[in-house]
Coordinates of C-alpha atoms in Angstrom, one line a residue:
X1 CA -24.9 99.1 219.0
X2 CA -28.1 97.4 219.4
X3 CA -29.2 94.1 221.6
X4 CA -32.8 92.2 220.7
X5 CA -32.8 90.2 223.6
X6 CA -31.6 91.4 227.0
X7 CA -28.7 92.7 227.8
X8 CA -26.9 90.2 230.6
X9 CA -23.9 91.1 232.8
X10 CA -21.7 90.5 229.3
X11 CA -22.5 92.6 227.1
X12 CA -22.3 96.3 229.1
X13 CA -18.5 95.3 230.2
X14 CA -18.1 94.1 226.8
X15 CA -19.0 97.3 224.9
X16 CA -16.5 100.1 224.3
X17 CA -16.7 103.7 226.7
X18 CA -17.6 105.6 223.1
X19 CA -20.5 103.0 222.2
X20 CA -23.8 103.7 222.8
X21 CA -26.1 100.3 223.8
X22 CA -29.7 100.2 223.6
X23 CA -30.6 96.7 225.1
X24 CA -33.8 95.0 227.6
X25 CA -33.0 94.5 231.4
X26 CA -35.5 92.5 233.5
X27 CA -38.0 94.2 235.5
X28 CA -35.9 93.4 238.6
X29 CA -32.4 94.4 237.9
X30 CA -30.7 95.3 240.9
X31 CA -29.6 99.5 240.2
X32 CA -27.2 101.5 242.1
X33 CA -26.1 105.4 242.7
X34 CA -22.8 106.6 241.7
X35 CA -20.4 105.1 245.0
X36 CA -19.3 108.2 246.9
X37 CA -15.7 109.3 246.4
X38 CA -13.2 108.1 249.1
X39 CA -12.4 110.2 251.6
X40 CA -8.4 111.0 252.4
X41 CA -7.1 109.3 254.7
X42 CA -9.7 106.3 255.6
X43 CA -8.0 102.6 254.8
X44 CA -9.2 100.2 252.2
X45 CA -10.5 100.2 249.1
X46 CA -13.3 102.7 248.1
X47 CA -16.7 102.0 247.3
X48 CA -18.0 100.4 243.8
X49 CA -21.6 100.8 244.4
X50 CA -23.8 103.3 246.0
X51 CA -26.8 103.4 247.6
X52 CA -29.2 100.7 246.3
X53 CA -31.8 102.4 243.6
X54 CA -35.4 101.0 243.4
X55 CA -35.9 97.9 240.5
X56 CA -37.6 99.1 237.1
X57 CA -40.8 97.4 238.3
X58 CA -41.0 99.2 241.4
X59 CA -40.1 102.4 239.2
X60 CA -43.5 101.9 237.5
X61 CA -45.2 100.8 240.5
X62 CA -44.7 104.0 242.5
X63 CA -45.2 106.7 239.5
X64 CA -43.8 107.6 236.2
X65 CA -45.2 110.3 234.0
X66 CA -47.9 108.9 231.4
X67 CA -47.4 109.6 227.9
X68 CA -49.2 109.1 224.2
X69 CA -47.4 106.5 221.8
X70 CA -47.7 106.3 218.3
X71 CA -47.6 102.6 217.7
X72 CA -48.5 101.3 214.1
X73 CA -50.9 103.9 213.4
X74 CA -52.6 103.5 216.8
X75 CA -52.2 105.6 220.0
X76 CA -51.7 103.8 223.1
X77 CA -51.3 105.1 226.7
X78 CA -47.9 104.5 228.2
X79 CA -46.3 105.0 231.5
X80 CA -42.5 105.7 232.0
X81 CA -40.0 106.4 234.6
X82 CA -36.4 106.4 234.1
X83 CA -33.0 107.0 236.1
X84 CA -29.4 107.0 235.9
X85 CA -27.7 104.2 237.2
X86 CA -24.9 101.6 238.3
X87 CA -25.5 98.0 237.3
X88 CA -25.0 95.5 239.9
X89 CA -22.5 93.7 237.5
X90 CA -20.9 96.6 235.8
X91 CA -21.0 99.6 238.9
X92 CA -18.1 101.5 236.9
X93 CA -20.0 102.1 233.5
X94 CA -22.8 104.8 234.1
X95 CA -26.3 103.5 231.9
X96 CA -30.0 105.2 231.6
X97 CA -32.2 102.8 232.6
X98 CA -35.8 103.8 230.8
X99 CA -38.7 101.6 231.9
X100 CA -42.0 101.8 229.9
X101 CA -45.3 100.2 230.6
X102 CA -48.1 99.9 227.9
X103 CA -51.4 101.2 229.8
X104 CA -53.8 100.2 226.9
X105 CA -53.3 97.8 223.9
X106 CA -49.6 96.3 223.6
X107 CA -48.0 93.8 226.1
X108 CA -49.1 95.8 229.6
X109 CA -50.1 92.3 231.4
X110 CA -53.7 92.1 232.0
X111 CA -54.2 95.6 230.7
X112 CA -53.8 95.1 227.0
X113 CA -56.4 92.2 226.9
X114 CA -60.2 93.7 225.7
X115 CA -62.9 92.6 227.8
X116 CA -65.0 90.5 225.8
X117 CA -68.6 91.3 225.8
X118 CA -71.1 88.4 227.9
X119 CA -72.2 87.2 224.6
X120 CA -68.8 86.6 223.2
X121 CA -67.8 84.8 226.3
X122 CA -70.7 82.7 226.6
X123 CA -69.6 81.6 222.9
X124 CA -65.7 81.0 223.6

């Protein structure tokens, strides 16, 4: 099953335990660990999150491995980092959160815009 857009609270509750779902998240998305199994004996209801995971964007920010895309015949220079994780709306279903950032050419922010040369700018 696939998503084009992101992939809100909805939509993991919503999809069956044998589905697969490839969707977006936002760069903040609150992630979690598996919660801890209850321990005998202790009152009240166990745990449905564990310990709090870093965002996607602080994924990126503090490492990844870089990689080589092929993109449309071009090669561009990517950096990813991914995790297993509990979302904050769905902490039963297990997902694989995959971030990627584009480190030349694509939509990497500031990075995939070519500096123009003094010329061109004095001409824009």
């Amino acid at each position: 099953m696939g998503d084009s857009t992101y992939g809100g609270q909805s939509i993991p509750d919503l999809s069956l335990f044998n589905c697969n779902l490839i969707s977006r998240t936002t760069l903040a998305a609150r992630l979690y660990e598996a919660p801890p199994p209850k321990k005998p004996g202790r009152p009240g209801r166990p745990c449905r999150r564990g310990q709090k995971l870093p965002a996607p964007k602080e994924m990126l920010s503090k490492g990844g491995r870089q990689i080589k895309l092929s993109v449309y015949g071009r090669t561009q220079a990517a950096r990813v980092a991914e995790v297993e994780a509990r979302l904050h709306a769905v902490p039963e279903r297990p997902v694989k959160i995959v971030a990627v950032e584009a480190l030349s050419g694509g939509r990497g922010g500031n990075r995939s815009i070519p500096r123009l040369s003094r010329q061109r700018q004095k001409m824009c």
